[in-house]
Coordinates of C-alpha atoms and ligand atoms in Angstrom, one line a residue:
X1 CA 82.9 126.7 105.1
X2 CA 80.1 126.3 102.6
X3 CA 79.2 122.7 101.6
X4 CA 80.8 121.7 98.4
X5 CA 79.6 119.6 95.5
X6 CA 80.8 116.1 95.9
X7 CA 82.1 113.5 93.5
X8 CA 79.1 111.4 94.7
X9 CA 76.8 113.9 93.0
X10 CA 78.3 112.9 89.6
X11 CA 76.8 109.8 88.2
X12 CA 77.7 107.4 85.4
X13 CA 76.3 109.7 82.7
X14 CA 78.6 112.5 83.9
X15 CA 81.7 110.3 84.3
X16 CA 81.7 107.5 81.6
X17 CA 84.6 108.0 79.3
X18 CA 85.5 111.4 81.0
X19 CA 89.1 112.3 81.9
X20 CA 89.1 113.2 85.6
X21 CA 92.0 115.0 87.1
X22 CA 92.1 113.8 90.8
X23 CA 94.4 115.6 93.2
X24 CA 95.2 113.2 96.0
X25 CA 97.6 113.4 98.9
X26 CA 100.0 110.5 98.5
X27 CA 102.7 112.3 100.6
X28 CA 103.5 109.1 102.6
X29 CA 106.5 108.4 104.8
X30 CA 109.1 106.2 102.9
X31 CA 112.1 104.5 104.4
X32 CA 115.7 104.7 103.0
X33 CA 114.8 101.8 100.6
X34 CA 111.8 103.8 99.4
X35 CA 109.4 101.4 101.1
X36 CA 106.1 102.9 102.3
X37 CA 106.2 102.9 106.1
X38 CA 102.6 104.0 106.6
X39 CA 100.0 103.7 103.8
X40 CA 97.1 105.5 105.6
X41 CA 96.9 108.2 103.0
X42 CA 97.0 105.7 100.1
X43 CA 94.1 103.7 101.6
X44 CA 92.2 106.9 102.3
X45 CA 92.4 107.9 98.6
X46 CA 90.8 104.6 97.4
X47 CA 87.0 105.2 97.8
X48 CA 87.0 108.2 95.4
X49 CA 89.2 106.4 92.8
X50 CA 87.1 103.3 93.0
X51 CA 83.9 105.3 92.5
X52 CA 85.4 106.9 89.4
X53 CA 86.6 103.5 88.0
X54 CA 83.2 101.9 88.6
X55 CA 81.5 104.7 86.7
X56 CA 83.8 104.3 83.7
X57 CA 86.0 107.5 84.1
X58 CA 89.6 107.7 83.0
X59 CA 91.4 108.6 86.3
X60 CA 94.4 110.9 86.2
X61 CA 96.0 111.0 89.7
X62 CA 98.2 113.9 90.8
X63 CA 100.1 114.3 94.1
X64 CA 103.2 115.7 95.6
X65 CA 105.7 113.8 97.8
X66 CA 107.9 115.7 100.2
X67 CA 109.3 119.1 99.5
X68 CA 111.7 118.5 96.6
X69 CA 113.8 121.3 95.0
X70 CA 113.5 120.3 91.4
X71 CA 113.5 116.8 90.1
X72 CA 114.9 114.4 92.7
X73 CA 114.8 110.6 92.4
X74 CA 114.0 110.0 96.1
X75 CA 110.8 112.1 95.8
X76 CA 109.5 110.2 92.8
X77 CA 106.0 108.8 93.2
X78 CA 107.0 105.5 91.5
X79 CA 107.1 103.6 94.8
X80 CA 103.4 104.2 95.3
X81 CA 102.4 102.3 92.1
X82 CA 102.4 98.7 93.5
X83 CA 100.4 99.6 96.6
X84 CA 97.9 101.6 94.7
X85 CA 97.5 98.9 92.1
X86 CA 97.0 96.3 94.8
X87 CA 94.4 98.3 96.7
X88 CA 92.5 99.3 93.6
X89 CA 92.7 95.9 91.9
X90 CA 93.8 97.5 88.6
X91 CA 97.2 98.0 87.0
X92 CA 98.0 101.7 87.7
X93 CA 100.2 103.2 85.0
X94 CA 102.9 105.7 85.9
X95 CA 104.0 108.8 83.9
X96 CA 107.5 110.2 84.1
X97 CA 106.2 113.7 84.2
X98 CA 103.0 115.6 85.2
X99 CA 102.6 117.7 82.0
X100 CA 103.8 117.5 78.4
X101 CA 103.4 115.3 75.4
X102 CA 104.3 112.0 76.9
X103 CA 101.7 112.5 79.6
X104 CA 99.1 113.6 77.0
X105 CA 99.8 110.4 75.0
X106 CA 99.4 108.2 78.1
X107 CA 96.1 110.0 79.0
X108 CA 94.9 109.4 75.4
X109 CA 95.7 105.7 75.8
X110 CA 93.7 105.3 79.1
X111 CA 90.8 103.0 78.7
X112 CA 87.5 103.7 80.6
X113 CA 88.2 102.7 84.2
X114 CA 91.9 103.1 83.7
X115 CA 94.2 104.8 86.2
X116 CA 97.3 106.9 85.5
X117 CA 99.6 108.3 88.2
X118 CA 101.4 111.5 87.3
X119 CA 104.9 112.1 88.6
X120 CA 105.4 114.4 91.6
X121 CA 103.8 117.7 90.8
X122 CA 106.3 119.6 93.0
X123 CA 109.1 118.7 90.6
X124 CA 107.9 122.0 89.0
X125 CA 108.5 125.2 91.0
X126 CA 105.4 126.5 89.3
X127 CA 103.3 124.2 91.5
X128 CA 103.9 125.9 94.8
X129 CA 103.9 129.3 93.1
X130 CA 100.4 128.5 91.9
X131 CA 101.5 129.6 88.4
X132 CA 98.4 130.0 86.2
X133 CA 100.1 128.8 83.0
X134 CA 101.2 125.6 84.8
X135 CA 97.7 125.2 86.3
X136 CA 96.3 125.5 82.7
X137 CA 98.6 122.8 81.5
X138 CA 97.4 120.4 84.3
X139 CA 93.8 121.4 83.5
X140 CA 94.3 120.7 79.8
X141 CA 94.8 117.0 80.6
X142 CA 91.2 116.4 81.8
X143 CA 87.5 117.2 81.5
X144 CA 86.8 117.6 85.2
X145 CA 88.5 118.1 88.5
X146 CA 88.2 116.2 91.8
X147 CA 90.1 117.4 94.9
X148 CA 90.5 114.7 97.5
X149 CA 93.8 115.9 98.9
X150 CA 92.6 117.1 102.3
X151 CA 96.1 117.0 103.7
X152 CA 97.2 119.6 101.2
X153 CA 94.0 121.6 101.1
X154 CA 95.6 124.4 103.2
X155 CA 98.1 125.1 100.3
X156 CA 97.0 127.4 97.4
X157 CA 99.1 125.5 94.8
X158 CA 98.5 124.9 91.1
X159 CA 97.2 121.4 91.5
X160 CA 95.1 122.1 94.6
X161 CA 93.7 125.5 93.8
X162 CA 94.8 127.0 90.5
X163 CA 93.5 124.1 88.4
X164 CA 90.0 124.5 89.7
X165 CA 89.7 127.8 87.8
X166 CA 90.2 126.1 84.5
X167 CA 88.5 122.8 84.9
X168 CA 84.7 122.6 85.7
X169 CA 83.0 121.1 87.5
X170 CA 85.5 121.1 90.3
X171 CA 84.2 118.9 93.1
X172 CA 85.3 117.4 96.5
X173 CA 86.3 113.8 96.7
X174 CA 84.8 111.5 99.4
X175 CA 87.8 111.8 101.7
X176 CA 87.8 115.6 101.5
X177 CA 84.1 115.6 102.4
X178 CA 84.5 113.1 105.3
X179 CA 87.3 115.2 106.8
X180 CA 85.4 118.4 106.5
X181 CA 82.2 116.9 107.9
X182 CA 84.0 115.5 111.0
X183 CA 86.5 118.2 111.7
X184 CA 84.2 121.3 111.2
X185 CA 81.7 119.7 113.6
X186 CA 84.1 118.5 116.2
X187 CA 86.2 121.6 116.5
X188 CA 83.3 124.1 116.4
X189 CA 81.7 122.7 119.5
X190 CA 84.4 120.7 121.3
X191 CA 83.7 119.0 124.7
X192 CA 85.8 120.8 127.3
X193 CA 88.4 120.9 128.7
X194 CA 89.7 121.0 125.1
X195 CA 93.5 120.5 124.6
X196 CA 95.8 120.7 121.7
X197 CA 99.1 118.9 121.4
X198 CA 101.5 120.4 118.9
X199 CA 104.9 118.9 118.0
X200 CA 106.7 117.6 115.0
X201 CA 109.4 119.3 112.9
X202 CA 107.5 121.8 110.6
X203 CA 108.1 124.5 113.2
X204 CA 107.8 127.5 110.9
X205 CA 104.5 126.5 109.4
X206 CA 102.9 125.4 112.7
X207 CA 104.2 127.9 115.2
X208 CA 101.8 130.5 113.8
X209 CA 98.8 128.2 114.4
X210 CA 99.5 128.3 118.2
X211 CA 98.4 131.9 118.3
X212 CA 94.9 131.1 117.1
X213 CA 94.8 127.9 119.2
X214 CA 95.2 130.0 122.3
X215 CA 91.8 131.5 121.4
X216 CA 90.1 128.1 121.3
X217 CA 91.7 125.7 123.8
X218 CA 92.0 125.4 127.5
X219 CA 95.3 123.6 127.5
X220 CA 98.1 123.6 125.0
X221 CA 101.0 121.1 125.2
X222 CA 104.1 121.6 123.1
X223 CA 106.6 118.9 122.2
X224 CA 108.7 117.7 119.3
X225 CA 111.0 120.0 117.4
X226 CA 108.7 122.9 118.3
X227 CA 110.0 123.4 121.8
X228 CA 113.6 124.5 121.3
X229 CA 112.5 127.8 119.7
X230 CA 110.6 128.5 122.9
X231 CA 113.5 127.4 125.1
X232 CA 116.0 129.6 123.2
X233 CA 113.5 132.5 123.4
X234 CA 113.7 132.1 127.2
X235 CA 117.5 132.2 127.1
X236 CA 118.1 128.5 127.5
X237 CA 121.0 126.8 125.7
X238 CA 119.6 124.4 123.1
X239 CA 122.8 122.8 121.7
X240 CA 122.2 121.7 118.2
X241 CA 118.5 121.1 118.5
X242 CA 116.1 122.3 115.8
X243 CA 115.5 126.0 116.2
X244 CA 113.8 128.6 114.0
X245 CA 115.9 131.7 114.7
X246 CA 113.4 134.1 113.1
X247 CA 110.6 132.9 115.3
X248 CA 112.1 133.7 118.7
X249 CA 110.1 136.9 119.2
X250 CA 106.9 135.1 118.2
X251 CA 107.7 132.4 120.8
X252 CA 108.1 135.0 123.5
X253 CA 104.9 136.7 122.6
X254 CA 103.0 133.4 122.5
X255 CA 104.1 132.6 126.1
X256 CA 102.8 136.0 127.2
X257 CA 99.6 135.7 125.3
X258 CA 98.9 132.3 126.9
X259 CA 99.4 133.8 130.3
X260 CA 97.1 136.7 129.6
X261 CA 94.4 134.5 128.2
X262 CA 94.5 132.1 131.1
X263 CA 95.4 129.1 128.8
X264 CA 97.7 126.5 130.4
X265 CA 100.6 126.2 128.1
X266 CA 102.9 123.3 129.0
X267 CA 106.4 123.0 127.7
X268 CA 108.4 119.9 128.6
X269 CA 110.5 120.4 131.8
X270 CA 113.0 117.7 130.7
X271 CA 114.2 116.3 127.4
X272 CA 115.9 113.2 126.0
X273 CA 119.0 114.4 124.2
X274 CA 121.3 112.7 121.6
X275 CA 124.8 113.2 120.4
X276 CA 123.7 112.7 116.8
X277 CA 120.5 112.4 114.8
X278 CA 120.6 108.6 114.5
X279 CA 118.8 105.5 115.9
X280 CA 122.1 104.4 117.7
X281 CA 122.9 107.8 119.2
X282 CA 124.1 108.1 122.8
X283 CA 121.2 109.5 124.8
X284 CA 120.5 111.0 128.2
X285 CA 117.8 112.9 130.0
X286 CA 118.6 116.5 131.1
X287 CA 116.5 119.4 132.3
X288 CA 115.1 121.5 129.5
X289 CA 117.3 124.5 130.5
X290 CA 120.6 122.7 130.2
X291 CA 121.2 121.0 126.8
X292 CA 125.0 120.9 126.4
X293 CA 126.7 122.0 123.2
X294 CA 126.9 119.4 120.5
X295 CA 123.7 117.6 121.8
X296 CA 120.2 117.8 120.4
X297 CA 116.8 117.2 122.0
X298 CA 115.0 114.4 120.3
X299 CA 112.2 113.5 122.8
X300 CA 110.4 114.9 125.8
X301 CA 111.7 113.4 129.1
X302 CA 110.1 111.2 131.8
X303 CA 109.0 114.1 134.1
X304 CA 107.3 115.9 131.2
X305 CA 105.6 112.7 130.1
X306 CA 104.1 112.4 133.7
X307 CA 103.0 116.0 133.7
X308 CA 101.6 115.9 130.2
X309 CA 99.7 112.6 131.0
X310 CA 98.2 114.0 134.1
X311 CA 97.1 117.1 132.3
X312 CA 95.5 115.1 129.5
X313 CA 93.6 112.9 131.8
X314 CA 91.3 115.8 132.7
X315 CA 90.5 116.6 129.1
X316 CA 87.4 115.7 127.0
X317 CA 88.7 116.6 123.5
X318 CA 92.3 116.5 122.3
X319 CA 93.5 117.5 118.9
X320 CA 97.0 116.3 118.3
X321 CA 99.4 117.1 115.5
X322 CA 103.1 116.4 115.3
X323 CA 105.0 113.7 117.2
X324 CA 106.5 114.5 120.6
X325 CA 109.9 113.2 119.5
X326 CA 111.7 111.4 116.7
X327 CA 109.5 108.3 117.2
X328 CA 111.1 106.7 114.1
X329 CA 114.0 105.9 116.4
X330 CA 112.9 103.6 119.3
X331 CA 115.1 105.4 121.8
X332 CA 113.1 108.6 121.2
X333 CA 109.6 107.2 120.8
X334 CA 108.4 107.2 124.4
X335 CA 107.0 110.7 124.6
X336 CA 104.9 110.1 121.5
X337 CA 103.7 106.7 122.6
X338 CA 102.5 107.9 126.0
X339 CA 100.9 111.2 124.9
X340 CA 98.9 109.4 122.2
X341 CA 97.0 107.2 124.6
X342 CA 95.2 110.1 126.5
X343 CA 92.0 112.1 126.2
X344 CA 88.5 111.1 125.5
X345 CA 87.9 112.3 121.9
X346 CA 91.2 112.4 120.3
X347 CA 91.5 113.8 116.8
X348 CA 94.8 113.2 115.3
X349 CA 96.2 114.7 112.1
X350 CA 99.4 114.7 110.0
X351 CA 101.2 112.1 107.9
X352 CA 103.9 111.4 110.5
X353 CA 101.6 111.7 113.5
X354 CA 99.3 109.0 112.0
X355 CA 102.3 106.9 111.2
X356 CA 103.3 107.3 114.9
X357 CA 100.0 106.0 116.3
X358 CA 99.9 103.2 113.8
X359 CA 103.4 102.2 114.9
X360 CA 102.5 102.0 118.5
X361 CA 99.2 100.3 117.9
X362 CA 97.0 103.1 119.2
X363 CA 95.2 104.0 115.9
X364 CA 91.9 102.3 116.9
X365 CA 91.8 104.3 120.2
X366 CA 91.5 107.6 118.2
X367 CA 88.1 109.1 117.5
X368 CA 89.2 110.5 114.2
X369 CA 92.4 110.0 112.3
X370 CA 92.8 112.9 109.9
X371 CA 95.0 112.7 106.9
X372 CA 95.9 116.3 107.3
X373 CA 98.1 117.8 110.1
X374 CA 98.5 121.4 108.9
X375 CA 95.1 121.3 107.2
X376 CA 93.2 120.2 110.3
X377 CA 95.0 122.8 112.4
X378 CA 94.1 125.5 110.0
X379 CA 90.5 124.4 110.1
X380 CA 90.6 124.5 113.8
X381 CA 91.9 128.0 113.6
X382 CA 88.7 128.9 111.7
X383 CA 90.5 129.5 108.4
X384 CA 89.0 128.6 105.1
X385 CA 91.2 126.1 103.1
X386 CA 92.1 127.4 99.6
X387 CA 91.8 123.9 98.1
X388 CA 88.2 123.7 99.3
X389 CA 87.2 127.3 98.6
X390 CA 88.2 126.8 94.9
X391 CA 85.6 124.0 94.5
X392 CA 82.0 124.4 93.3
X393 CA 79.4 124.8 95.9
X394 CA 76.8 122.2 96.3
Ligands
ADP1 N1 112.9 117.0 118.7 C1 112.8 116.8 117.3 N2 113.8 117.2 116.5 C2 113.7 116.9 115.2 N3 112.7 116.3 114.6 C3 111.7 116.0 115.4 C4 111.7 116.2 116.8 N4 110.5 115.7 117.3 C5 109.8 115.2 116.3 N5 110.5 115.3 115.1 C6 110.1 114.8 113.8 O1 109.0 115.5 113.3 C7 108.5 114.7 112.2 C8 107.0 115.0 112.0 O2 106.8 116.4 111.9 P1 105.5 117.0 111.1 O3 105.7 116.8 109.7 O4 105.4 118.4 111.6 O5 104.3 116.1 111.6 P2 103.0 115.6 110.8 O6 103.5 115.0 109.5 O7 102.3 114.7 111.7 O8 102.2 116.9 110.5 C9 108.8 113.3 112.5 O9 109.5 112.7 111.4 C10 109.7 113.4 113.7 O10 110.9 112.6 113.6
X15_2 O1 102.1 116.1 104.9 C1 101.4 117.1 104.7 O2 101.1 118.0 105.7 P1 101.1 117.6 107.3 O3 102.5 117.1 107.6 O4 100.8 118.9 108.0 O5 100.0 116.6 107.5 C2 100.8 117.5 103.4 O6 101.1 116.5 102.4 C3 101.2 118.8 102.9 O7 102.6 118.8 102.8 P2 103.4 120.2 102.9 O8 103.4 120.6 104.4 O9 104.8 119.9 102.4 O10 102.7 121.2 102.0

C-alpha cells in the first residue's frame, strides 16, 4: 500500500484552532459493569490525540463499540471518558450523539486543545452502509480528518472511509502508521517456518481469510469458535457449539486446499466442553469427534495443546488472531495461555486476543501487538484496507 500522509506532517500552523475529526478504535472489551477490562486500544490512541492537543487543535473523537443494532445503552462510549481523560490529562467532553445540532453546539464550544468524544457511530445504520449523506454530516463537523483506527481500517464505513471524501486533508494517525510500517514489513518477508493461528468467535468474517493464508503460511492452526464449522463439515456431532451453517462447504474446500498446497493445517483433536456458556459450567475433555448433544466446545483440549505447542516450537514467525477458547472464563483459558507463549516473532492482533495475552501476562513476550485482528489478517492476505486507501498519499 502507498505511503500515506501523516498527522505528523501537519504542524501548528495547520492545526491551531482547527476542528479535527479523528476516527479512533475504542472498541474495547467491557465487563458486565461496563468496566474496561483491557485498555490497550485506548492507550494506543493517545499519541495522535496528544499531538493534536499540543498543536492547539479542537479534537473530535469518533469510534464504534461492539456491533449494536440501533441505540443500545450497553454499547455507549460513555464508560471510555474517565480513562481517556486520565490518560490525556484533560477533561474529555462527551456528546450524546455523533451528528446533529447538540453535537454542533458542543463542537463550537470546544476550546483550542479541547477534546470531545462523539457517541457510538454505529448507533446509525448508515455508518456500516457507508451512506454518503451520513458521511457528509460527520464531515461537516470538522475542518480536517485523521484516521487512527487501524483496527477498523478493513471496514469501508462512513466514519472510516466515506468521510475522507468530504474532508481534506485526510491523513493517517500515528498508530495507523506504526501498524502499517510494522505489519507490511513483517508479513511481506516473514522468517520461515511461518505459522498462523486463527481462533475467536468472528467465524464468518475470518474463515474467508484462511483461504489466502494458505497461500502464505507453512502451518495453520485453528482453534476457538472457528473449529466447529470444520468438524461439522467432516460429519462430526458438535452439540451446541458455535457453527456457521452456511460456511460448511467452504470449510471442506479449505481442508482440501491445504492438502493440495502442502500446508500443515492442524485442527484440535480434543476439546474442553461445557454444559452452558458460563464461568461455573460443568466441563470435561472429549475427542473432537464426539461432542454430546447439549454440550458446547469452549477450549482446545490437552492433547491438542501438546500438538500445537510442538508444532509452534519449530516456527520462526507466528501471526495470531483470535483466542483458542473462551479465555474470559478461567476453566477455558488454558489453550489460549499455552499457545500464546510460542514462536520467535509473534505478531498478535485483535481486541480480545490482546486482552487474552495481557490477562496471562505474556504481552511483553510478543514482538508486535497489533490493535487490529481482522485488519492485520487482511493486510497479511495482501488486501488493501479501505480506511487507508481513502487517505491522501504522502
Ligand atoms: N469455542 C468458542 N466458542 C465461543 N466463543 C469463543 C470460543 N473460543 C473463543 N471464543 C471467544 O472469541 C472471542 C474473541 O473473538 P474475536 O473477536 O474473533 O477475536 P479478536 O477480538 O481477538 O479478533 C472471545 O471473547 C472468546 O471468548
Ligand atoms: O475489534 C475489531 O476487530 P477485531 O476483533 O478483528 O480486532 C474492530 O474494532 C472492528 O470491529 P468489527 O469487526 O465489529 O467491525
